[in-house]
Coordinates of C-alpha atoms and ligand atoms in Angstrom, one line a residue:
X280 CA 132.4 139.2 90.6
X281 CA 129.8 142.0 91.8
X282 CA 131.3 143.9 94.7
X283 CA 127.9 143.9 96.0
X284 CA 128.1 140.3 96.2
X285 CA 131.7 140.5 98.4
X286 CA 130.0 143.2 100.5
X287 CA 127.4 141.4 101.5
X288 CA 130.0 138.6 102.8
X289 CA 132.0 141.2 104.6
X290 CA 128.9 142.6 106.4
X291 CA 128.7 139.4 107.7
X292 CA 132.1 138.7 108.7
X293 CA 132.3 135.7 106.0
X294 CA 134.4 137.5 103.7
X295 CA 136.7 134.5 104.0
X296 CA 134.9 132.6 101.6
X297 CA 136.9 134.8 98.4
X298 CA 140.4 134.0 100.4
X299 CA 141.9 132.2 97.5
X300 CA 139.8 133.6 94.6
X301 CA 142.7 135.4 93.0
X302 CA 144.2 131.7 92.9
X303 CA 141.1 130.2 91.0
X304 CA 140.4 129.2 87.1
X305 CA 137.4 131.5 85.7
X306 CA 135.3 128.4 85.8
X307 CA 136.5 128.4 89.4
X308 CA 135.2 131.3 90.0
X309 CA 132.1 131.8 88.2
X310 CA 131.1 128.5 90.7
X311 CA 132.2 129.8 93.6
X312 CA 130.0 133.0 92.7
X313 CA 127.0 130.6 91.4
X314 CA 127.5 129.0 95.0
X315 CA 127.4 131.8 97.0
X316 CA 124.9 134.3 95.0
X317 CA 122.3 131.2 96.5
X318 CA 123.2 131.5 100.2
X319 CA 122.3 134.7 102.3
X320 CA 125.2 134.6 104.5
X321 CA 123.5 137.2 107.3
X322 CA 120.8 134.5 107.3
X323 CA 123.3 131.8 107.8
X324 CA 124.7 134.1 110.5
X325 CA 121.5 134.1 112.4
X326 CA 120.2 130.6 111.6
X327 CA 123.5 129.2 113.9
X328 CA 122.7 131.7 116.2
X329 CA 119.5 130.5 117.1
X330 CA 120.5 127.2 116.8
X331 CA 123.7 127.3 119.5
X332 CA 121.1 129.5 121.8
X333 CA 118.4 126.0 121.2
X334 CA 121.3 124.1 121.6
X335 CA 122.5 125.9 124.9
X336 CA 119.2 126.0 126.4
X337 CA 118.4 122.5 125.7
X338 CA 121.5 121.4 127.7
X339 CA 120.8 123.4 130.6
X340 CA 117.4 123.2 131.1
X341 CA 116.5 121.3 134.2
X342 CA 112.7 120.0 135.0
X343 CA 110.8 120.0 131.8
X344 CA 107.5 118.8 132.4
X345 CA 107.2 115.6 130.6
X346 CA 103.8 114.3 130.2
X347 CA 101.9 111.2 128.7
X348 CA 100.3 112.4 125.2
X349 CA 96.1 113.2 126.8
X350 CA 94.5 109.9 126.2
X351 CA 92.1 111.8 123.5
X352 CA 94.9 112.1 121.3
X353 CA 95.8 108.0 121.2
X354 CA 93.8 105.6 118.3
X355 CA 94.8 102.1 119.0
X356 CA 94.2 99.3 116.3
X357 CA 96.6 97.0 117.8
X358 CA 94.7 93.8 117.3
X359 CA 92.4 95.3 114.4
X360 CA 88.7 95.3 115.1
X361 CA 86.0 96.9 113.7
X362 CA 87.1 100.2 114.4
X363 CA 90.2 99.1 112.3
X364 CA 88.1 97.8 109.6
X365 CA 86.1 101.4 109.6
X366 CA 89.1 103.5 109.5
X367 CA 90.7 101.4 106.2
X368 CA 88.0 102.8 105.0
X369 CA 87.4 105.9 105.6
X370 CA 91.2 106.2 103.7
X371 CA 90.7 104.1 101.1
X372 CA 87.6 106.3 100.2
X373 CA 89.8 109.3 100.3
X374 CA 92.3 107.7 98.0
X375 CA 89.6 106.8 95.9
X376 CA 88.9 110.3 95.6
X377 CA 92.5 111.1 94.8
X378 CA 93.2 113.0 97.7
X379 CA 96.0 110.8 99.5
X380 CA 99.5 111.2 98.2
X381 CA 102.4 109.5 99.6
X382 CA 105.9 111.5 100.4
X383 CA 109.4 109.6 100.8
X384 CA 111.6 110.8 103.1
X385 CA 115.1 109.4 101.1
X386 CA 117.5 112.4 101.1
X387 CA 119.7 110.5 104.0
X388 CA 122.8 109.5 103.3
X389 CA 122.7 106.1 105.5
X390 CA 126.1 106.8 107.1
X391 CA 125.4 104.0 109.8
X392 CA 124.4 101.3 107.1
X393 CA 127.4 102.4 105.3
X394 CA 126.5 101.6 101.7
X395 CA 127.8 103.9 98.7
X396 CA 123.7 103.6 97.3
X397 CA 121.1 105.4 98.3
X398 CA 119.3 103.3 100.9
X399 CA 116.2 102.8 99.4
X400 CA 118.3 100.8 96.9
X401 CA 119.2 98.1 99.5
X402 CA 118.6 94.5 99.0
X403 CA 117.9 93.2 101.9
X404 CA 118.4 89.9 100.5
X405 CA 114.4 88.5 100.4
X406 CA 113.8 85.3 98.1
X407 CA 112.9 87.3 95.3
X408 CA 115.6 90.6 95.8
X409 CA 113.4 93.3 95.7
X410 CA 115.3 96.5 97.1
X411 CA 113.3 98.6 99.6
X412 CA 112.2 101.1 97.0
X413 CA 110.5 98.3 94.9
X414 CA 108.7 96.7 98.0
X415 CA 106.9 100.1 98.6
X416 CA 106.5 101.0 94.6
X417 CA 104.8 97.6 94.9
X418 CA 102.6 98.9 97.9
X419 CA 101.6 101.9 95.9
X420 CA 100.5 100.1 93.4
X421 CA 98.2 97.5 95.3
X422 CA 97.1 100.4 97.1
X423 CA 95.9 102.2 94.0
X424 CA 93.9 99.2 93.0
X425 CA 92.3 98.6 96.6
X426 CA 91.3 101.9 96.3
X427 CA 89.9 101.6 92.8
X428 CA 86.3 101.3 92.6
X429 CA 83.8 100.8 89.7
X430 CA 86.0 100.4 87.2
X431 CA 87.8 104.0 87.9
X432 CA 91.2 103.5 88.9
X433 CA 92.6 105.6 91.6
X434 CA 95.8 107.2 91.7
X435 CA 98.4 107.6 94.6
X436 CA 101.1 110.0 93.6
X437 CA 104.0 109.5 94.9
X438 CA 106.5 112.1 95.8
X439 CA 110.1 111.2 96.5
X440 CA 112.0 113.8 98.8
X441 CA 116.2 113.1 97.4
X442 CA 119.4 115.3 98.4
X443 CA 122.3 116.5 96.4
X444 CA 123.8 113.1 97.9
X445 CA 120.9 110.5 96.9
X446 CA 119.1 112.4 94.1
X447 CA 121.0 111.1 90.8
X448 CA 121.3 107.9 91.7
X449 CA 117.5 107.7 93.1
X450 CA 116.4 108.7 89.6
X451 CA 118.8 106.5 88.0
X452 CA 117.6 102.9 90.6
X453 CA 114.0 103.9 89.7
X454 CA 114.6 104.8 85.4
X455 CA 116.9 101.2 85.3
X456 CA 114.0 99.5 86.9
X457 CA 111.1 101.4 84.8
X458 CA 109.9 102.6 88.2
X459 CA 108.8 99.0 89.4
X460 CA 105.7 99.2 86.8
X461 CA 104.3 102.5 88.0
X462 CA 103.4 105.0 86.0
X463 CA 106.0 108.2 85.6
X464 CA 103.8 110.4 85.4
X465 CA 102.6 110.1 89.3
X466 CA 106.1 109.5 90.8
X467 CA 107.6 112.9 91.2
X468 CA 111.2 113.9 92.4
X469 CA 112.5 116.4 94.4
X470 CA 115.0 118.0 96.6
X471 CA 115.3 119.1 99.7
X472 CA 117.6 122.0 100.7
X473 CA 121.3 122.4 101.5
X474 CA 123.2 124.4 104.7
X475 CA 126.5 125.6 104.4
X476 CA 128.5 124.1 107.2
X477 CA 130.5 126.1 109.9
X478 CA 133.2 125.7 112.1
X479 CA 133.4 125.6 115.9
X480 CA 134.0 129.7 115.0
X481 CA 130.3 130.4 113.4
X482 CA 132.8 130.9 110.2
X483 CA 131.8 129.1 106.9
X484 CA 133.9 126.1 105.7
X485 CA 135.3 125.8 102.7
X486 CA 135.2 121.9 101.1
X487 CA 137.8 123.5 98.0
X488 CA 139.0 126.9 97.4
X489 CA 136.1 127.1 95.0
X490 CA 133.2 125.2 97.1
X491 CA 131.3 126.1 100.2
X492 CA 131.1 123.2 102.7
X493 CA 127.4 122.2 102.4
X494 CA 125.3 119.6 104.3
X495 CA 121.6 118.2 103.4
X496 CA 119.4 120.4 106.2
X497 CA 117.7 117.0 107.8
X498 CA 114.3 115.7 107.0
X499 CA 112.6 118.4 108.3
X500 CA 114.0 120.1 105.7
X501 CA 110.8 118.8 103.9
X502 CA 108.6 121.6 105.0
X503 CA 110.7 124.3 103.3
X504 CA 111.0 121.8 100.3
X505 CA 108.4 121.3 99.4
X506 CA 106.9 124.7 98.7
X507 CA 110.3 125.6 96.6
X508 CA 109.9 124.9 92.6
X509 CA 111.4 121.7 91.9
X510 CA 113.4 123.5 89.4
X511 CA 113.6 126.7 88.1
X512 CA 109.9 128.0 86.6
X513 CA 108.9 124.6 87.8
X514 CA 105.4 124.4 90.5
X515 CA 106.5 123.3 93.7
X516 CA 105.3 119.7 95.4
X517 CA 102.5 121.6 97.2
X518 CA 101.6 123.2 93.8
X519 CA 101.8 119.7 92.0
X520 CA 99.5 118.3 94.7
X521 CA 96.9 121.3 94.8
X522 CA 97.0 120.4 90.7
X523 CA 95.8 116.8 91.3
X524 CA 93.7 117.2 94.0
X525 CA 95.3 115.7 96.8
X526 CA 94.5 116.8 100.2
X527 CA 96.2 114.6 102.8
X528 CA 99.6 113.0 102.9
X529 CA 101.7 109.8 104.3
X530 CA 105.4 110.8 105.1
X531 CA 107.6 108.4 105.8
X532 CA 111.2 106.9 106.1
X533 CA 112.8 104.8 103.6
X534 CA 114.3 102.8 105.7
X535 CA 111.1 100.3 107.2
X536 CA 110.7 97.3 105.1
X537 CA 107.5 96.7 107.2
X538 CA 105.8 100.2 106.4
X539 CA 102.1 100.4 105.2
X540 CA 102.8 102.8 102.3
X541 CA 99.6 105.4 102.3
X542 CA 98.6 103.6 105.0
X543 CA 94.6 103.9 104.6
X544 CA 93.7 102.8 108.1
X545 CA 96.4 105.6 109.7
X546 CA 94.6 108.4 107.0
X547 CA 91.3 107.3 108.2
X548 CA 92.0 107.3 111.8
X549 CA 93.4 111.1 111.3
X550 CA 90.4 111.7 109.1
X551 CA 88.3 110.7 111.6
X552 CA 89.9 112.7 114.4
X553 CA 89.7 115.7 112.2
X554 CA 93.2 116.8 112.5
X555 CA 95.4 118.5 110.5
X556 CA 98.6 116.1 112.0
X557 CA 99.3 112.9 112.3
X558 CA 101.9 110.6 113.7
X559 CA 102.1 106.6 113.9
X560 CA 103.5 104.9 116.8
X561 CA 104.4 101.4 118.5
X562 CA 104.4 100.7 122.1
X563 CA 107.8 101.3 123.9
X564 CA 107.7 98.3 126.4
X565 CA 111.8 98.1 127.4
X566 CA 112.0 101.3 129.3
X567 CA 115.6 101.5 128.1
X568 CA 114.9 101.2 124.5
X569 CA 116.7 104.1 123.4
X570 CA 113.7 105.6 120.8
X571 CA 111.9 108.8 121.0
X572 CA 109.0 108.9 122.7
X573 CA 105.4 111.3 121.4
X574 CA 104.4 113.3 124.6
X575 CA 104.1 116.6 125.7
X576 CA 107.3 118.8 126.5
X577 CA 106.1 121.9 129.2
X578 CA 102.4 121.1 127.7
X579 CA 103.0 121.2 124.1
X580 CA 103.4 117.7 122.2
X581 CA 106.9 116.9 121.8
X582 CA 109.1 113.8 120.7
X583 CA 111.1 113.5 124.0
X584 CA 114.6 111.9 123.5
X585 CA 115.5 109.1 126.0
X586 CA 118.5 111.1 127.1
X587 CA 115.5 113.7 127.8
X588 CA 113.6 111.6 130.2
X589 CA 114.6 110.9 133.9
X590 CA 114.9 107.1 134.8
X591 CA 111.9 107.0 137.5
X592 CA 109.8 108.9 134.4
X593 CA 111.2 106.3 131.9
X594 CA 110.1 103.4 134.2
X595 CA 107.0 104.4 135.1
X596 CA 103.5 102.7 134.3
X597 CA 100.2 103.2 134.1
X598 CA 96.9 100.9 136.0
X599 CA 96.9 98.2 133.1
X600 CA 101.2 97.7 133.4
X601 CA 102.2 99.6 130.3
X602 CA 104.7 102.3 130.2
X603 CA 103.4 105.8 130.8
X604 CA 105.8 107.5 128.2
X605 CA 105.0 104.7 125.4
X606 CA 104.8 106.1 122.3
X607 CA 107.6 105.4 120.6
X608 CA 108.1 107.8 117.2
X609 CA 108.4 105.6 114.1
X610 CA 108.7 108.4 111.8
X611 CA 105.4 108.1 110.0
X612 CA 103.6 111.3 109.9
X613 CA 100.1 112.2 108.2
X614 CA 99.6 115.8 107.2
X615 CA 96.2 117.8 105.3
X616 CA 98.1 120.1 102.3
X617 CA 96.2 122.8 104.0
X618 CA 98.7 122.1 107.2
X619 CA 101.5 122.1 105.0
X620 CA 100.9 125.1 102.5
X621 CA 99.1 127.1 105.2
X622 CA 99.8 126.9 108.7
X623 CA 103.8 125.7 108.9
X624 CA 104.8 128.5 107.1
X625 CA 103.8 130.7 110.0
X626 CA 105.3 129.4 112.3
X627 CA 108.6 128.0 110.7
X628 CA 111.0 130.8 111.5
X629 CA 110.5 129.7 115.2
X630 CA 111.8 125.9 114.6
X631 CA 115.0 126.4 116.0
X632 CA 117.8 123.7 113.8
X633 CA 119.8 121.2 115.3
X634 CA 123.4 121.2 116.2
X635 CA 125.3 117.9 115.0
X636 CA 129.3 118.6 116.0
X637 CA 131.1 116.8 112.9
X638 CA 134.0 116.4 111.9
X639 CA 134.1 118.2 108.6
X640 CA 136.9 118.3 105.9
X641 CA 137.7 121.9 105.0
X642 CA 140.3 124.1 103.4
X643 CA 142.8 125.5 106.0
X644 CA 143.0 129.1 105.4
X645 CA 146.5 129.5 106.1
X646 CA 147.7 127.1 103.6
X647 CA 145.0 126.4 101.0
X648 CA 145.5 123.0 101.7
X649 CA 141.8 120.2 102.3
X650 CA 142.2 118.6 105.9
X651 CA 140.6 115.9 107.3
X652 CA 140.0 117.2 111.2
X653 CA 140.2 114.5 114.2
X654 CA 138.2 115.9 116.3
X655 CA 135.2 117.7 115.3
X656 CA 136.0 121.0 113.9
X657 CA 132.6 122.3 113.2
X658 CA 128.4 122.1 112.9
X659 CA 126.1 121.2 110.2
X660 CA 122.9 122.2 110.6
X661 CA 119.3 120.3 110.8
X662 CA 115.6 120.2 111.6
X663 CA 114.3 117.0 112.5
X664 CA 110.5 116.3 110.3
X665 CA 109.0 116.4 114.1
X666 CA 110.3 119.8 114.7
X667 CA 106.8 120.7 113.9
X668 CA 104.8 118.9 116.6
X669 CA 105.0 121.8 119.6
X670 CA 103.2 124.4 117.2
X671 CA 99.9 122.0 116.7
X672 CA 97.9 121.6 119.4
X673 CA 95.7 119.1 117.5
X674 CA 97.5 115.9 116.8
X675 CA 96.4 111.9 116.5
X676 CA 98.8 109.8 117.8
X677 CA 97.8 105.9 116.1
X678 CA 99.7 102.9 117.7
X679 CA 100.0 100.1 115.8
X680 CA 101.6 96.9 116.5
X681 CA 105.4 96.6 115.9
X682 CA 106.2 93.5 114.6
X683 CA 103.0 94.4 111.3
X684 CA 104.4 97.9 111.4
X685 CA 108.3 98.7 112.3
X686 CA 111.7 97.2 111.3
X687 CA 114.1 99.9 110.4
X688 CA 117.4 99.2 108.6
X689 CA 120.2 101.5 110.4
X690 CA 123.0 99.6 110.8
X691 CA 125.3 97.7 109.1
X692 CA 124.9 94.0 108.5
X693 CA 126.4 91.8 111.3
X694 CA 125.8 94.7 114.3
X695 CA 123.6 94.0 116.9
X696 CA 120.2 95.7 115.7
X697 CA 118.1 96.8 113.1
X698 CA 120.6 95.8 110.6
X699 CA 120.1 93.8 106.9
X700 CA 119.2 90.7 109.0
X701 CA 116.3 91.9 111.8
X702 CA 114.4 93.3 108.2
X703 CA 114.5 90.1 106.5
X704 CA 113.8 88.2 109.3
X705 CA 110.8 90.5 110.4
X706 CA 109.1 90.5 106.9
X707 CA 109.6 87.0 106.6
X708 CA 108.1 86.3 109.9
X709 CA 105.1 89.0 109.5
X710 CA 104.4 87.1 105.9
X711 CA 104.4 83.4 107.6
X712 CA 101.7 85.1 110.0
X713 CA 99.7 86.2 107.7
X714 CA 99.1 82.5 105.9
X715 CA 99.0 81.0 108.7
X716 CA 95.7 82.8 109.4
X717 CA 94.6 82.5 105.7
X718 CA 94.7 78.7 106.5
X719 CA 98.2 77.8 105.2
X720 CA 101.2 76.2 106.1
X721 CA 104.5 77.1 105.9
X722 CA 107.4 74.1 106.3
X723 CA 110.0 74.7 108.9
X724 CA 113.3 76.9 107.6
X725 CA 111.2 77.8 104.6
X726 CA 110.4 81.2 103.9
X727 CA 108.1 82.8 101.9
X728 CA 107.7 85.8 100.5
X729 CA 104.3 87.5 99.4
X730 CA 104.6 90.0 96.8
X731 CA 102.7 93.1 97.9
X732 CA 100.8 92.7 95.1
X733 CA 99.0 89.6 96.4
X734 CA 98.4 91.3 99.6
X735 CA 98.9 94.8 100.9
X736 CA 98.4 93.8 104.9
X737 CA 97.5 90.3 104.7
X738 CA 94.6 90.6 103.1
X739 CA 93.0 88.2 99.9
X740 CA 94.9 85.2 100.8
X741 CA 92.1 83.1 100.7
X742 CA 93.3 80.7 97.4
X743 CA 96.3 80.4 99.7
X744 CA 93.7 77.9 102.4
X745 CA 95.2 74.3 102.8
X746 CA 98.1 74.9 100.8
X747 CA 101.1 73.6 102.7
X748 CA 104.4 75.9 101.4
X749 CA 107.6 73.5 101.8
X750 CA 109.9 75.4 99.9
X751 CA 111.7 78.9 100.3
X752 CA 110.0 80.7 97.3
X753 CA 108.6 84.2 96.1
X754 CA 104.9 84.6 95.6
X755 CA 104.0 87.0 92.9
X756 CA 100.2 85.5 92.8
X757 CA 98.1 83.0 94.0
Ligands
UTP35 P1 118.1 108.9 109.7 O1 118.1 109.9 110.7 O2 118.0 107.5 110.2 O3 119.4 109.1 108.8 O4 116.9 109.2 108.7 P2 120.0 108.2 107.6 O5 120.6 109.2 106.7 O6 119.0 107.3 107.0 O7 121.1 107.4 108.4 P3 122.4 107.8 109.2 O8 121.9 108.6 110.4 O9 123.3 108.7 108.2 O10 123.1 106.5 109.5 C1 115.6 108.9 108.9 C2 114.8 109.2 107.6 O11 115.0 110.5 107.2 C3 115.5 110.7 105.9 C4 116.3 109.4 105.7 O12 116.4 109.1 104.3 C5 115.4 108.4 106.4 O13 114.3 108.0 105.6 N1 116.4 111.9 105.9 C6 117.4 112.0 106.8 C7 116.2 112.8 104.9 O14 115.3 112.6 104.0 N2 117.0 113.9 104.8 C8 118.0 114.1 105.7 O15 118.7 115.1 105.6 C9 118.2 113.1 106.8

């Protein structure tokens, strides 16, 4: 081991880290040193610093100005329209061109839905079994041929953001299932960064006398992610999509069986407002629905917790009955590359990480010996993909309609809420809607499924006119 490398430890006060390295195997220790050669420990040092002063602040501040998002900011296509109909496409033109690319959020380790698989993996039980990451590979690919025009096909790369947790066995899901019948070549992989974790001390954990306690640095670890090589000598994401030409993005969570993958009427209506961010929303209307709302914070736009938000505020509506603070955050964000490559880079250092208080398993100094604390013993560290919203003072805020739009899948089946059952029951119900106004009927407790190849949003189901459906069934075409 360098003493240069121990020195910089001890500067820091996290000289702790070599306690037990006299004790380890040489393959022990030429880990340990891999391990912590990649973490700047004077960095990690001030990173929680700033994060406990964010944290401190944020619990004692007292009358933030909370404000509805200015009514300049807000595209509604809640209903569709023609206005809907002209911003499809406006983005289907631009994915025609090749400049839309789509980015998974799926480094999450779904602790609440409590399954060993990635989540993306889940079968939500639908009549034909596709697992999320199928129904939106699907959506990619009906999206690429919407967009394809005169015989030139367009292509939708698709980037999948993974963690040390969900990366292997993301690949794996996707190479078993020959990545649902898209083509490698345009789904790309990577990873998004790691924080050591520290106790209630500001001291870094140990998982093993040879391992650093680390923790996946939340999905706005994106932004740093995706301007890091994916692996060594390799371009980065950004680099990749400079290569292909792609110039605006869809980010979004793995974990909405409803969501519009690329979605070409949310890139038009951000085309169309010129700006360089994007978020998509659905109306709050249960002023104690416990989601984020989009506003702004002190003047600057903000996703506002509900904890965040006094109860008069929370209640309060506007002349046509609707909630003031409405906006509720679905995690669906639209970005240019310029935004991303550019402008977040210069302001980055000021996005203050999250404090989560967990209760982490660590080595015991005094005895060598792996514990499994009560009560939590320390922090991990995160930045939340919204983190970025107070910097830009241009945004488009597009509400869209729930029930077409929004069903996430955080909780374990048989729980109250947005569990295995509220998915399959909302894309059943959104896919009986959508016959029903192409002209058909579907029988009473029978449900059918439409793959997203016939139909990306309910669109080209006219063969489907007249039929009457009287049996629970999949529909790859019509
Ligand atoms: P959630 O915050 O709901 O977390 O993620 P989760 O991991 O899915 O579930 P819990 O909280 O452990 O039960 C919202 C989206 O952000 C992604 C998730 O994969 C999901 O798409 N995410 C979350 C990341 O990509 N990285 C992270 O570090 C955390």
């Amino acid at each position: 081991m360098t003493e240069d490398l121990r020195a910089r430890y001890a500067a820091a006060g996290q000289e702790h880290v070599f306690a037990f390295w006299d004790t380890l195997a040489p393959a022990e220790q030429a880990a340990l040193q891999a391990q912590l050669e990649g973490i700047d420990p004077a960095r990690v040092n001030a990173t929680v610093a700033q994060a406990l002063a964010a944290d401190e602040a944020a619990r004692n501040e007292t009358g933030a100005r909370v404000d509805p998002p200015p009514a300049d900011s807000v595209v509604s296509t809640v209903g569709g329209g023609a206005d809907e109909a002209h911003y499809r496409a406006l983005g289907l033109a631009a994915a025609a061109r090749g400049e839309v690319g789509v980015l998974l959020l799926a480094g999450g380790q779904g602790t609440r839905l409590g399954s060993s698989a990635p989540k993306g993996c889940y079968d939500i039980h639908l009549p034909s079994g596709k697992s999320l990451f199928q129904l939106q590979a699907e959506r990619v690919a009906k999206l690429q041929e919407l967009a394809s025009q005169d015989g030139a096909r367009a292509v939708v790369p698709w980037y999948i953001m993974t963690s040390g947790p969900t990366r292997a066995p993301t690949e794996a899901f996707f190479r078993e299932h020959a990545f649902f019948g898209l083509d490698p070549a345009n789904v790309v992989f990577f990873e998004q960064g790691t924080l050591p974790c520290v106790g209630n001390d500001g001291k870094i954990l140990l998982d093993t006398p040879s391992c650093v306690a680390t923790a996946p640095d939340g999905n706005g670890g994106i932004y740093a992610a995706l301007r890091a090589p994916r692996a060594a000598g390799d371009a980065s994401v950004l680099e990749d999509m400079a290569r292909r030409g792609v110039k605006y993005v869809h980010a979004y969570g793995v974990d909405n069986c409803l969501v519009k993958v690329g979605d070409p009427v949310f890139v038009g209506v951000c085309l169309a407002k010129q700006v360089p961010l994007g978020v998509k929303v659905v109306q709050k209307t249960d002023p104690g629905e416990s989601v984020g709302v989009v506003a702004q914070k002190n003047g600057a736009f903000s996703v506002v917790e509900y904890s965040e938000i006094p109860p008069a505020l929370s209640e309060a509506r506007d002349a046509h009955g609707d909630l003031l603070l409405r906006a509720a955050n679905i995690a669906n964000h639209f970005y240019t590359v310029d935004f991303l490559a550019r402008e977040v880079p210069a302001f980055e250092a000021r996005m203050a990480y999250h404090v989560a208080r967990k209760k982490i398993p660590a080595v015991d100094l005094a005895d060598g010996a792996r514990k499994k604390p009560d009560t939590p013993n320390g922090i991990k560290l995160e930045l939340f993909i919204f983190d970025v919203f107070p910097f830009c003072p241009r945004l488009a805020i597009h509400e869209v309609a729930r029930a077409e739009e929004f069903s996430p899948l955080k909780n374990a089946s048989g729980t109250a809420s947005d569990n295995p059952e509220t998915s399959r029951r909302d894309l059943l119900a959104q896919q009986r809607r959508w016959l029903a106004a192409a002209g058909a009927h579907v029988a009473d407790g029978v449900d059918v499924e439409l793959s997203p190849r016939v139909t990306y949003a309910g669109e080209g189901l006219e063969a489907a006119r007249g039929r009457t459906f009287d049996q629970t069934q999949n529909v790859e075409a019509l």
